[in-house]
PDB file of C-alpha atoms in Angstrom:
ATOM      1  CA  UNK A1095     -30.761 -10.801  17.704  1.00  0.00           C
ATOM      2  CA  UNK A1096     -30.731 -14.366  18.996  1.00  0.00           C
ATOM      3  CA  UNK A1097     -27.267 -15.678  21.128  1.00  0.00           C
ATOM      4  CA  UNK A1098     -24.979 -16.634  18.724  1.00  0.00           C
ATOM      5  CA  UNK A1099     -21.509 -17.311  17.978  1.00  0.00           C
ATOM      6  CA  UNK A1100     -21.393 -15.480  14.669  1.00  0.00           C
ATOM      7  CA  UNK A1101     -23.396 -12.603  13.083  1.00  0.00           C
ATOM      8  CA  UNK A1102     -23.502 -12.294   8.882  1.00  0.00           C
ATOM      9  CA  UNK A1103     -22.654  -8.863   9.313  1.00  0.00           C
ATOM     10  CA  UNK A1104     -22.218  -5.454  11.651  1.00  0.00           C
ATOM     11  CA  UNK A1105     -23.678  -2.218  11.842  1.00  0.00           C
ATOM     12  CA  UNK A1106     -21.435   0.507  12.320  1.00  0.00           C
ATOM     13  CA  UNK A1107     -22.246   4.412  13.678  1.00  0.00           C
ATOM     14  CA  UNK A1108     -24.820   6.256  11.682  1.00  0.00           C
ATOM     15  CA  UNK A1109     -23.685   9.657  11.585  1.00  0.00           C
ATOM     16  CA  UNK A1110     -26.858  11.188  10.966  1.00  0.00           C
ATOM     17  CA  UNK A1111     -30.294  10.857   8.964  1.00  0.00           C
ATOM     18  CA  UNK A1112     -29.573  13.745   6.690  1.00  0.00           C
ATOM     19  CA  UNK A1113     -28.006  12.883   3.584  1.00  0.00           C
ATOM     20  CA  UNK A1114     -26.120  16.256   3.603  1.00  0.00           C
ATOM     21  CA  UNK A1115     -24.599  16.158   6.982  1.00  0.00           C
ATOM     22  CA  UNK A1116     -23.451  12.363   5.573  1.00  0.00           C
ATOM     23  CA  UNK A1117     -21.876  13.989   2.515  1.00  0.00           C
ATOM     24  CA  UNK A1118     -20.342  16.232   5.217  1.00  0.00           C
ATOM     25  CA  UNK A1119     -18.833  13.303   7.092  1.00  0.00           C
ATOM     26  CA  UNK A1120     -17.695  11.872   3.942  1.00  0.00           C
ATOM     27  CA  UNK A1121     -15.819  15.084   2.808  1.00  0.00           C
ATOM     28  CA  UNK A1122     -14.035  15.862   6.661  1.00  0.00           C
ATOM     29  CA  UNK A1123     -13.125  12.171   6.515  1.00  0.00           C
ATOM     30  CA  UNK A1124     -11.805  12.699   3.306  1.00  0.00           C
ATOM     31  CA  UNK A1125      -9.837  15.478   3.743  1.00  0.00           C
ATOM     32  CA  UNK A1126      -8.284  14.123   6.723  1.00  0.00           C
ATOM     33  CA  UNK A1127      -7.375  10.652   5.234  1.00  0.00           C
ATOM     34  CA  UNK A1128      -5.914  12.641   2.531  1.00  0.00           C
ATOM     35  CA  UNK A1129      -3.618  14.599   4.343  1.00  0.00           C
ATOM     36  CA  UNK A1130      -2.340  12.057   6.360  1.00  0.00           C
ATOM     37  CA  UNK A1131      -1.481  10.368   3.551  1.00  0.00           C
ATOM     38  CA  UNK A1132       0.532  13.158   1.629  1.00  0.00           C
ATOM     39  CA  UNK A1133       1.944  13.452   4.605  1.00  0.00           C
ATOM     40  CA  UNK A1134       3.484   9.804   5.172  1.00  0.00           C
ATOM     41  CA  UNK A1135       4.178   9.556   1.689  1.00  0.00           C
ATOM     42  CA  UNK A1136       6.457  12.579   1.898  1.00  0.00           C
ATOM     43  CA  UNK A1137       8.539  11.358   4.353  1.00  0.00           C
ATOM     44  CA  UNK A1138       8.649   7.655   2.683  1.00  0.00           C
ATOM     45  CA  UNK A1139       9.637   9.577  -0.351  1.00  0.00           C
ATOM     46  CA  UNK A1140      11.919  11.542   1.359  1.00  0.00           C
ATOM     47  CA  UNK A1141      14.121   8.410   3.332  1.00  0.00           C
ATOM     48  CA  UNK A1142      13.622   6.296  -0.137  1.00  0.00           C
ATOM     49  CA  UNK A1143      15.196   8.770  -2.505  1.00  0.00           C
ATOM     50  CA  UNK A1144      18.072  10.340  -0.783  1.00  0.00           C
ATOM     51  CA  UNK A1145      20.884   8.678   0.828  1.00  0.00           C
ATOM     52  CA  UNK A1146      21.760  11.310   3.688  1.00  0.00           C
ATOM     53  CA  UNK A1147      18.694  10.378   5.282  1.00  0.00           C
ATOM     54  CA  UNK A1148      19.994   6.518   5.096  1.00  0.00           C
ATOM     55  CA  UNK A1149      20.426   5.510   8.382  1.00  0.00           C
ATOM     56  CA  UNK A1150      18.859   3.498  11.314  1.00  0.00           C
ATOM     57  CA  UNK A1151      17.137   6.456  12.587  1.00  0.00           C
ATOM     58  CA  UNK A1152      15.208   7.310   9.344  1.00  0.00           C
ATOM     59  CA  UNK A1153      14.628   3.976   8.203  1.00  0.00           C
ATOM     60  CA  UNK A1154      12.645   3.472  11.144  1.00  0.00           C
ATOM     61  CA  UNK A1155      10.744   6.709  10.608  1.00  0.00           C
ATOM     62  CA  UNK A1156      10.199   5.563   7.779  1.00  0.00           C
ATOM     63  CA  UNK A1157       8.611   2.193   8.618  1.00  0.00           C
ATOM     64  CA  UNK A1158       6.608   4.227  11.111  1.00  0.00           C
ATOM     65  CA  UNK A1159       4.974   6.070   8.032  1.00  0.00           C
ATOM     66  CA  UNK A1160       4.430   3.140   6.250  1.00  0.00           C
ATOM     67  CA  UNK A1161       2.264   1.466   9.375  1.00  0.00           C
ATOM     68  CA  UNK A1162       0.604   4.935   9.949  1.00  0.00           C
ATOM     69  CA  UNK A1163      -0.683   5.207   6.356  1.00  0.00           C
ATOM     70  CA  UNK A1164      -1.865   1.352   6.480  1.00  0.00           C
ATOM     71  CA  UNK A1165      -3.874   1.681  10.365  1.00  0.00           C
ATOM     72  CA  UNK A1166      -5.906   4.651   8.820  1.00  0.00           C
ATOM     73  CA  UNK A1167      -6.443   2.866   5.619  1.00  0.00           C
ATOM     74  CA  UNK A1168      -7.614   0.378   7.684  1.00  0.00           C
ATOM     75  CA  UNK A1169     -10.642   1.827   8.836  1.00  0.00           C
ATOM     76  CA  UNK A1170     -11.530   5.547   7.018  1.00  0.00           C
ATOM     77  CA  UNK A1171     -12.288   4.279   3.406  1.00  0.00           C
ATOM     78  CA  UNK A1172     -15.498   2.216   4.637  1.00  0.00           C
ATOM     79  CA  UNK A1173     -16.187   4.947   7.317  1.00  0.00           C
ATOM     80  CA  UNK A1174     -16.340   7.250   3.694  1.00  0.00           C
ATOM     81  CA  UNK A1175     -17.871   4.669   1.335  1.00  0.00           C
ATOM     82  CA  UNK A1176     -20.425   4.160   4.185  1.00  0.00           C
ATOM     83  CA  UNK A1177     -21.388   7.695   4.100  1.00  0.00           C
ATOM     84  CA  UNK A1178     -21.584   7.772   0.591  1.00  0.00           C
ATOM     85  CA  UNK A1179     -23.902   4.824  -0.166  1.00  0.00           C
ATOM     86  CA  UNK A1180     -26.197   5.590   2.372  1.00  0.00           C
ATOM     87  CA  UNK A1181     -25.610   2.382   4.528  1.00  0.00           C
ATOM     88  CA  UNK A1182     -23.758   1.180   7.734  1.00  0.00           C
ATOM     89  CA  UNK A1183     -23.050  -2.380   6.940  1.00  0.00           C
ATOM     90  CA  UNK A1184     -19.706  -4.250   7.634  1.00  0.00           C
ATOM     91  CA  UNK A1185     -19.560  -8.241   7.008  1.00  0.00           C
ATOM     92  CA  UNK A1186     -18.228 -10.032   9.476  1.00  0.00           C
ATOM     93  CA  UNK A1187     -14.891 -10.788   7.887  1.00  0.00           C
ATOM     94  CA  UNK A1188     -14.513  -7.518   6.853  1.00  0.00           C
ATOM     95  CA  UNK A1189     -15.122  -6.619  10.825  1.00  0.00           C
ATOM     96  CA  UNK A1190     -13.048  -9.555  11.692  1.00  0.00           C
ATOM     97  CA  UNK A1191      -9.888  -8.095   9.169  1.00  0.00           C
ATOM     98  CA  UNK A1192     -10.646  -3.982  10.810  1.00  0.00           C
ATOM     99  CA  UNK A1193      -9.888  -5.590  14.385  1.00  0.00           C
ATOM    100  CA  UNK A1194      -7.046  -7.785  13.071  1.00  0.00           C
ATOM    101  CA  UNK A1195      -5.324  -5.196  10.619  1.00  0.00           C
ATOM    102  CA  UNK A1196      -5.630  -1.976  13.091  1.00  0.00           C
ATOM    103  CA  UNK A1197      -4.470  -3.640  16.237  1.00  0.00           C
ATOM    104  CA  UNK A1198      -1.347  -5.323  14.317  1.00  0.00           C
ATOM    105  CA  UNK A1199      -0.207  -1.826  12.987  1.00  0.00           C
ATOM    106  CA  UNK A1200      -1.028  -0.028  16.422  1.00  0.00           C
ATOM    107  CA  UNK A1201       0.875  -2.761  18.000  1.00  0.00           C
ATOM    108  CA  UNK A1202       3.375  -2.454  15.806  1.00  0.00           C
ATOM    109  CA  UNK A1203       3.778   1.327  16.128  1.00  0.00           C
ATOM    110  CA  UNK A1204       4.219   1.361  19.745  1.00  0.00           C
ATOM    111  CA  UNK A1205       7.210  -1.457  19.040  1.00  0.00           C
ATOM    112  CA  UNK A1206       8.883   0.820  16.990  1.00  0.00           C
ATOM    113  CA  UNK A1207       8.810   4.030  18.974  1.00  0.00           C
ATOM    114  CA  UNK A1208      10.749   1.464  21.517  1.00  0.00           C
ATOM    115  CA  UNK A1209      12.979   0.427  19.356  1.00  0.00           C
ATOM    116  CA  UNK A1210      13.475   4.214  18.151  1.00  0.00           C
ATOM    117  CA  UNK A1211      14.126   5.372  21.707  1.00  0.00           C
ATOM    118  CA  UNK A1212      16.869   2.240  22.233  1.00  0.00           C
ATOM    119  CA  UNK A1213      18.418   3.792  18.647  1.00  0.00           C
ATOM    120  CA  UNK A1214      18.542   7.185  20.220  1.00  0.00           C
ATOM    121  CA  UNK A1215      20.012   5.995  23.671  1.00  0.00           C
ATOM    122  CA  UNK A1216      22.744   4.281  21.736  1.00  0.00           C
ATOM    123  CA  UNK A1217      23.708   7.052  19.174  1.00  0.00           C
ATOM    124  CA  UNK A1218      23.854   9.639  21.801  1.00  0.00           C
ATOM    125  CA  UNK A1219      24.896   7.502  24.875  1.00  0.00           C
ATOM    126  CA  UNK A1220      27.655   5.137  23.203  1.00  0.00           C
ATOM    127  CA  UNK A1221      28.299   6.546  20.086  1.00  0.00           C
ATOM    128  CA  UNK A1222      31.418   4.977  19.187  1.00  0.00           C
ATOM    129  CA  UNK A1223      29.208   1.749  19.378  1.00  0.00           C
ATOM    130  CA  UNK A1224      26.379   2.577  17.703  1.00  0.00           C
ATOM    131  CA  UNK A1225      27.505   1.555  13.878  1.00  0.00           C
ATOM    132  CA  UNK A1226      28.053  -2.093  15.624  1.00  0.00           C
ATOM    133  CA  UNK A1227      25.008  -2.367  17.495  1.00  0.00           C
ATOM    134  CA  UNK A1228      22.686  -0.769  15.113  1.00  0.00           C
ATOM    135  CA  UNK A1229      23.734  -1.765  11.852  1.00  0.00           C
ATOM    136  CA  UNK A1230      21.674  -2.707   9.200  1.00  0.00           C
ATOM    137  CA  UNK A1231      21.231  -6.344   9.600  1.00  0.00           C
ATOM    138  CA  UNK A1232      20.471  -5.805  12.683  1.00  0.00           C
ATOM    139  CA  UNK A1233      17.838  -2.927  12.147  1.00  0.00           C
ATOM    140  CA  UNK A1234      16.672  -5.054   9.447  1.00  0.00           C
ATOM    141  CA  UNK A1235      16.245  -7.986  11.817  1.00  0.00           C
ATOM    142  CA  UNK A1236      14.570  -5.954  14.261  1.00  0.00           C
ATOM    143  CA  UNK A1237      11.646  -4.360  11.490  1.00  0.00           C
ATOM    144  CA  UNK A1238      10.798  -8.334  10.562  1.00  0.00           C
ATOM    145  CA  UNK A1239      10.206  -9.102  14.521  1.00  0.00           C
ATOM    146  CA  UNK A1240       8.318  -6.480  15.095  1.00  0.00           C
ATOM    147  CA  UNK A1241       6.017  -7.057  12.576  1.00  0.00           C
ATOM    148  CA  UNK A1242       6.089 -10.564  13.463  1.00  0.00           C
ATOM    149  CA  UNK A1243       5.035  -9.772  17.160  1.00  0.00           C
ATOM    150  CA  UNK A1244       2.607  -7.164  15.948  1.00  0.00           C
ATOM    151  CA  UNK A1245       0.868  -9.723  14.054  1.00  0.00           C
ATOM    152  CA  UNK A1246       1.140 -12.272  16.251  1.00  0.00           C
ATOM    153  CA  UNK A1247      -0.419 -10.117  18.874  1.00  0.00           C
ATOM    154  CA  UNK A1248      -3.307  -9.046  16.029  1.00  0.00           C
ATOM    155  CA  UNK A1249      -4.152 -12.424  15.956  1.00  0.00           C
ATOM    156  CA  UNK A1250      -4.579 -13.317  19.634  1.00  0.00           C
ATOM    157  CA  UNK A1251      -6.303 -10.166  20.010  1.00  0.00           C
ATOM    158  CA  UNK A1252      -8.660 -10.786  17.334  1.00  0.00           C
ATOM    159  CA  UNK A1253      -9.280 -14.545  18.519  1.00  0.00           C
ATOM    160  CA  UNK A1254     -10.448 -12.967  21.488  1.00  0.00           C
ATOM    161  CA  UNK A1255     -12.749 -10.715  20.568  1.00  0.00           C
ATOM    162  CA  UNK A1256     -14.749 -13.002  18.131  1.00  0.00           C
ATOM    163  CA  UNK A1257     -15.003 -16.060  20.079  1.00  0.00           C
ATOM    164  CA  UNK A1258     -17.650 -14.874  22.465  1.00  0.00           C
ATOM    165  CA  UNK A1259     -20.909 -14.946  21.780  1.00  0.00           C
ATOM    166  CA  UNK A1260     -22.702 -12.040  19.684  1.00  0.00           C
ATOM    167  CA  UNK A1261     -25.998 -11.287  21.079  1.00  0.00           C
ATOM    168  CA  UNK A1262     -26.398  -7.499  19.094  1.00  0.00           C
ATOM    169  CA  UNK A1263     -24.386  -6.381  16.070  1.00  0.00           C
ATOM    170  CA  UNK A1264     -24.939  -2.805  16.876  1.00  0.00           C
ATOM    171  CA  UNK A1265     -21.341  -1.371  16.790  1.00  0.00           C
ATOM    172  CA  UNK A1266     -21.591   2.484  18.075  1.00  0.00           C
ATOM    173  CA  UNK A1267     -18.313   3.493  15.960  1.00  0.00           C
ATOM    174  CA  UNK A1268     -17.261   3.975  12.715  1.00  0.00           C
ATOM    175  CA  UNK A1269     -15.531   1.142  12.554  1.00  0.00           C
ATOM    176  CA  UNK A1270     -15.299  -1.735  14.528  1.00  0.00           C
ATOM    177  CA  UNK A1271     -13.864  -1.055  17.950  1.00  0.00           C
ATOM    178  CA  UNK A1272     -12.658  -3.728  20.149  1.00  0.00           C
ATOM    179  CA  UNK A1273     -14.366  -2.056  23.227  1.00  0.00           C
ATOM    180  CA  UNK A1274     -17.344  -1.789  21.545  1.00  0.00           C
ATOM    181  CA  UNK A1275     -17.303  -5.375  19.864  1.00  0.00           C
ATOM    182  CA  UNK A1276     -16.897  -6.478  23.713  1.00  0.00           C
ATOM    183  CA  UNK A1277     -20.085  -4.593  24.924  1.00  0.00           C
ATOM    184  CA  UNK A1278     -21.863  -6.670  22.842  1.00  0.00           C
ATOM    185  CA  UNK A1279     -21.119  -9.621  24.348  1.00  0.00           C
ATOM    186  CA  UNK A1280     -23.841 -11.858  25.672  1.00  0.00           C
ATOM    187  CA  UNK A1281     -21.192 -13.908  28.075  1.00  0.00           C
ATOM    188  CA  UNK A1282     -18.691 -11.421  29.287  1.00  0.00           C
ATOM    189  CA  UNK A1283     -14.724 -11.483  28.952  1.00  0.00           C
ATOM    190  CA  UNK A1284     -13.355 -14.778  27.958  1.00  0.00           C
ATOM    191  CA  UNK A1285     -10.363 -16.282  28.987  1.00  0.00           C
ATOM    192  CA  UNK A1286      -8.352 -15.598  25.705  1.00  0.00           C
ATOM    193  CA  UNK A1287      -9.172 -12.180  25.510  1.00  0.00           C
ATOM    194  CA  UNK A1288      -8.513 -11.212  29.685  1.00  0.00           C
ATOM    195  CA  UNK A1289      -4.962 -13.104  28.802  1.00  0.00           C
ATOM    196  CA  UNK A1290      -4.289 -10.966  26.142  1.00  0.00           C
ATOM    197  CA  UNK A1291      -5.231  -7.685  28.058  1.00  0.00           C
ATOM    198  CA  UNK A1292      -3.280  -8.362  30.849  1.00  0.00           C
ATOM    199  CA  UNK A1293      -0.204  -9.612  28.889  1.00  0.00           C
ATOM    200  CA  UNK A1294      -1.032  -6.049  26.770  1.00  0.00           C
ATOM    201  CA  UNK A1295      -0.640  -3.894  29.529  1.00  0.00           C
ATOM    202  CA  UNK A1296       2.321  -5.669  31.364  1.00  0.00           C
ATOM    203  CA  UNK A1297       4.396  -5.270  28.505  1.00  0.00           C
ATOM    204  CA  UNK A1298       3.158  -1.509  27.617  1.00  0.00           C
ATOM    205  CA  UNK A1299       3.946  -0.644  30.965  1.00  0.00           C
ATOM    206  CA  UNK A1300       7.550  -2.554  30.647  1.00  0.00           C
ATOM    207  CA  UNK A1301       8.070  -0.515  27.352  1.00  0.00           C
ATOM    208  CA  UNK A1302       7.209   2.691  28.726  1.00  0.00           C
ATOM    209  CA  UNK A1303       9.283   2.268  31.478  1.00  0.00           C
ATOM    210  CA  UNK A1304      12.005   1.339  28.893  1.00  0.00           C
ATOM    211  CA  UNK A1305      11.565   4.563  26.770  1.00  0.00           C
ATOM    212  CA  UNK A1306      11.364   6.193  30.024  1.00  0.00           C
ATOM    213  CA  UNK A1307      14.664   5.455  31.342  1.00  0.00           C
ATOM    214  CA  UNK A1308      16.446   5.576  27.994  1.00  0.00           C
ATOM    215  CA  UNK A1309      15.585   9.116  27.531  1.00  0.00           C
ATOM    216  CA  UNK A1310      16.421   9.678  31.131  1.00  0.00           C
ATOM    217  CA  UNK A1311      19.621   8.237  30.611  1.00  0.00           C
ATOM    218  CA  UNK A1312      20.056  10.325  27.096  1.00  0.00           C
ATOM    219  CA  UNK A1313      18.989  13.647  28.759  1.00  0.00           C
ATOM    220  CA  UNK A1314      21.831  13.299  31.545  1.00  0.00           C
ATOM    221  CA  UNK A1315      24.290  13.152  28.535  1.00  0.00           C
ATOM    222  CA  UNK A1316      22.682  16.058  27.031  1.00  0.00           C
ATOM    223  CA  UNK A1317      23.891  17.803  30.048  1.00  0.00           C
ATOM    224  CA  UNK A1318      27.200  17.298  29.881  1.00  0.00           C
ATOM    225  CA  UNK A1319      27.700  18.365  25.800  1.00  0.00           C
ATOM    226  CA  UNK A1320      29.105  21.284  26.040  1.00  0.00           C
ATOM    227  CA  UNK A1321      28.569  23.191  23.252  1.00  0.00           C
ATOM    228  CA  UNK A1322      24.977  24.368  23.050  1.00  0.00           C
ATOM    229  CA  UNK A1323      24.792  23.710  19.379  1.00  0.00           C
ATOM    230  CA  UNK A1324      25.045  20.384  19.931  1.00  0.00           C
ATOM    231  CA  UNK A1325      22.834  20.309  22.649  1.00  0.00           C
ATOM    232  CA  UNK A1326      20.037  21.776  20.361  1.00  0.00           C
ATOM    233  CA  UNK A1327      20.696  19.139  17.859  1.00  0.00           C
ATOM    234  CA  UNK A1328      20.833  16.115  19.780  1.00  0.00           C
ATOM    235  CA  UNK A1329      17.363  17.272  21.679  1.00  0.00           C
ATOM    236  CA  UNK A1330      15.953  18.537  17.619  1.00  0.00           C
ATOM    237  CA  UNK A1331      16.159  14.123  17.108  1.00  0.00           C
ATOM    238  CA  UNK A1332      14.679  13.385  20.766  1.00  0.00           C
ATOM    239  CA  UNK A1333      12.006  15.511  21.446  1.00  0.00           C
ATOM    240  CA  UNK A1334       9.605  15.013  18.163  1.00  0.00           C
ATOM    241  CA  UNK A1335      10.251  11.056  18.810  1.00  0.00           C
ATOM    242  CA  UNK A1336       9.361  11.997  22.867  1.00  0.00           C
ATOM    243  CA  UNK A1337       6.134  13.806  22.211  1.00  0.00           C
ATOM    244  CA  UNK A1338       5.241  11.315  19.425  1.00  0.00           C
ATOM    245  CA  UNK A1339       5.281   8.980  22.465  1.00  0.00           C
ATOM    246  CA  UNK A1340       3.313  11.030  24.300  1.00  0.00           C
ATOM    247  CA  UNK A1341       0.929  11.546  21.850  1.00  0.00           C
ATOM    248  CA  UNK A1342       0.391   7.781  20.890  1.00  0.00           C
ATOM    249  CA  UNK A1343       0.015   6.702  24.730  1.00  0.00           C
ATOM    250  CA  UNK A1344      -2.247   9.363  26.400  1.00  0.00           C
ATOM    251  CA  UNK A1345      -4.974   8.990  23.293  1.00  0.00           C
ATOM    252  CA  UNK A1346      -4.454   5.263  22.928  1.00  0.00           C
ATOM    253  CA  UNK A1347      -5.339   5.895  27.177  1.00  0.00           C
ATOM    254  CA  UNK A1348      -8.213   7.822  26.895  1.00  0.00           C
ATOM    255  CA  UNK A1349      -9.631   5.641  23.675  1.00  0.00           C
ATOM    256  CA  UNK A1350      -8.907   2.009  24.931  1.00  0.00           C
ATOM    257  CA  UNK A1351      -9.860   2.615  28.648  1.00  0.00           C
ATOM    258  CA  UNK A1352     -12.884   4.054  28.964  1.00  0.00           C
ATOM    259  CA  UNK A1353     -15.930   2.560  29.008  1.00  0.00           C
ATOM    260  CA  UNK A1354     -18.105   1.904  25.853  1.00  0.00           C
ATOM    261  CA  UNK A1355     -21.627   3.583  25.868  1.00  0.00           C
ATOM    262  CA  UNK A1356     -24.740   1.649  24.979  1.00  0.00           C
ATOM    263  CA  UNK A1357     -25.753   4.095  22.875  1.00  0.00           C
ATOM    264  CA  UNK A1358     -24.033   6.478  20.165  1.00  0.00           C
ATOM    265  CA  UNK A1359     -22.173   8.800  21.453  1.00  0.00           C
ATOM    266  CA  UNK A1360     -20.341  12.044  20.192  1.00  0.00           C
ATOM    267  CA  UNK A1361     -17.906  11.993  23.564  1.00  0.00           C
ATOM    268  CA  UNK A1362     -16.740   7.893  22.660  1.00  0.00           C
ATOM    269  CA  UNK A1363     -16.653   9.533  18.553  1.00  0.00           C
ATOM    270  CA  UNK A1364     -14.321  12.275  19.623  1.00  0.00           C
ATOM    271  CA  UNK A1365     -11.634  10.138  21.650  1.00  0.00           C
ATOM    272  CA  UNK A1366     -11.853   7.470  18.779  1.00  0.00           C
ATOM    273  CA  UNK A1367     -11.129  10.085  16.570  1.00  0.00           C
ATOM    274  CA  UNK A1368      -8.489  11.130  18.745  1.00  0.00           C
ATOM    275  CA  UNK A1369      -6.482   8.428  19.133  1.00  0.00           C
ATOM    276  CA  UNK A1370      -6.841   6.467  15.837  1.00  0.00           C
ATOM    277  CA  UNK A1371      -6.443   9.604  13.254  1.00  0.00           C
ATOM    278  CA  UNK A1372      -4.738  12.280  14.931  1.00  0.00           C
ATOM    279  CA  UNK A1373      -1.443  10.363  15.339  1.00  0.00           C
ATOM    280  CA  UNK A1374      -0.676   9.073  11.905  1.00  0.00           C
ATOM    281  CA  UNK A1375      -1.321  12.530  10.524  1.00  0.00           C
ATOM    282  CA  UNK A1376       1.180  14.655  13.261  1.00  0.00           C
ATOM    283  CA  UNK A1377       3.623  11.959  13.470  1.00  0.00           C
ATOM    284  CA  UNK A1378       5.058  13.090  10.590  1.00  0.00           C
ATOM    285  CA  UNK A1379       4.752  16.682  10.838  1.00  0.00           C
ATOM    286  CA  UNK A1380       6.156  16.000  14.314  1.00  0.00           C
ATOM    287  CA  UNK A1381       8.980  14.824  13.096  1.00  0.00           C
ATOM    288  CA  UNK A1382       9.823  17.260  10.364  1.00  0.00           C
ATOM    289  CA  UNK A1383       9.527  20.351  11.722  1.00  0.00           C
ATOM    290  CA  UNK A1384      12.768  19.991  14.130  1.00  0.00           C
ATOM    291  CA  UNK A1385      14.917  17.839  11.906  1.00  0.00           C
ATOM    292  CA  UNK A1386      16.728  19.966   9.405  1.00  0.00           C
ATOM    293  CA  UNK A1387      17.660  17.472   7.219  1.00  0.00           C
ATOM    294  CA  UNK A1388      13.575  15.682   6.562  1.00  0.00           C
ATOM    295  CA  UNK A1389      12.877  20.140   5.749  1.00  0.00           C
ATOM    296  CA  UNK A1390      16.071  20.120   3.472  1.00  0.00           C
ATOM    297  CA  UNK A1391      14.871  16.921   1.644  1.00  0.00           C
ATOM    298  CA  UNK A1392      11.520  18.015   1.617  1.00  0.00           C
ATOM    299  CA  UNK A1393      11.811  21.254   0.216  1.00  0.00           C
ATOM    300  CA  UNK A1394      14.035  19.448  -2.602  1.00  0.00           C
ATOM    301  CA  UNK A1395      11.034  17.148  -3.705  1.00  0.00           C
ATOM    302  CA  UNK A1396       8.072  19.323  -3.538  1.00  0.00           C
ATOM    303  CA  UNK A1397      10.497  22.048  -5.434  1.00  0.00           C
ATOM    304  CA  UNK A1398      10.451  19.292  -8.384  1.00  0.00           C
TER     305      UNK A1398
END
């Protein structure tokens, strides 16, 4: 294709030339999108319908569910309908609203699990504060900014990935990748978008440290509970929320940081995979298998 600013339209991965092994795709895909929507839509269900799970911890879960069930809506549906029809095109404003969409609610993900880890350090840490500080106009306040960030940050993202210039529309992903979106540029980085990676990784790094220290701080109060019941439930809260953390950073590491092939490529289809599916289908399983009362509640709604 000739230099250009704009392209009418992208071509995302082709899976394969046989129609079965597509239909194959399609169903995996499927199947996978599926569950990780039952599986968010429990636990909305579940913090919606009964009022012991509403508090500040669970209505953040809960708004964690709700962004994990829109990022893979996002992006498997085409991947499916793709398959399906046989074709791999994306318009550009549909590319232009993947990008946009996807890095808002993985943005805003990562501001939660902060926010979660500050909600933990409190309610263990200085619990006779923690109705003050964490009440519900201000965990109300907090949900609108980070949504407000996360889309603010969506946009400069997505400013900077479409203002270079274009010279292939050949994206080598299933859907459309900043990484990949970059490789095809005919002029390199530009300034917008090497602002917005630096500014991304200063404050990942500042909010890792963050979570860091606040479950440093919450551990060294574990210590000193004396009963062991308690211990077992504070660390039942702290550790799904701590290896969702985990989770979310080392794939988001191993799919944002390396380097884009040229050509397809099943290693680059694995770790996308990886880190944009994977998490929004064990978050919630994650979190439900240590806390007794998301299993109680549960069990309750799939009984009716």
């Amino acid at each position: 294709m000739d230099n250009q600013t704009t392209v009418p339209y992208f071509l995302l991965l082709e899976f394969s030339k046989s129609w079965h092994l597509q239909i194959l795709h399609s169903f995996l895909f499927f199947v996978l999108y599926l569950s990780t929507i039952t599986a968010n839509l429990l636990i909305i269900s579940a913090v919606a319908l009964d009022n012991r799970l509403h508090s500040p911890m669970y209505w953040f879960l809960m708004n964690l569910a709700v962004q994990d069930l829109a990022s893979v809506s996002v992006i498997v549906p085409k991947s499916i309908v793709n398959s399906l029809m046989d074709t791999r095109h994306i318009s550009y404003l549909g590319c232009v609203a993947q990008v946009f969409l996807f890095v808002s609610f993985a943005a805003s993900d990562f501001s939660l699990l902060t926010v979660m880890a500050y909600d933990r350090y409190v309610a263990i840490c200085n619990p006779l504060h923690y109705e003050m500080v964490m009440n519900w106009k201000a965990c109300t306040e907090i949900i609108i900014l980070v949504w407000i960030i996360s889309l603010l940050y969506g946009t400069l993202h997505t400013t900077g990935t479409f203002s270079i210039l274009f010279c292939s529309n050949v994206v080598n992903q299933f859907f459309c990748e900043i990484p990949h979106l970059l490789k095809l540029s005919c002029s390199g980085f530009n300034l917008i978008e090497i602002g917005v990676i630096v500014v991304s990784i200063i404050v990942g790094i500042g909010c890792f440290i963050f979570i860091i220290i606040s479950y440093a701080m919450i551990f060294k109060a574990v210590l000193k509970i004396p009963s062991e019941l308690g211990r077992q439930k504070v660390l039942s809260t702290c550790i799904p929320h701590l290896t969702v953390v985990f989770m979310f950073l080392l794939t988001g590491f191993f799919g944002y940081l390396r380097r884009p092939t040229n050509t397809p490529s099943h290693l680059d289809f694995g770790l996308t995979v990886l880190y944009s599916l994977l998490p929004p289908l064990f978050n919630p399983i994650i979190y439900s298998m240590r806390n007794k009362n998301i299993i109680f509640v549960l069990s309750k709604l799939l009984r009716f």
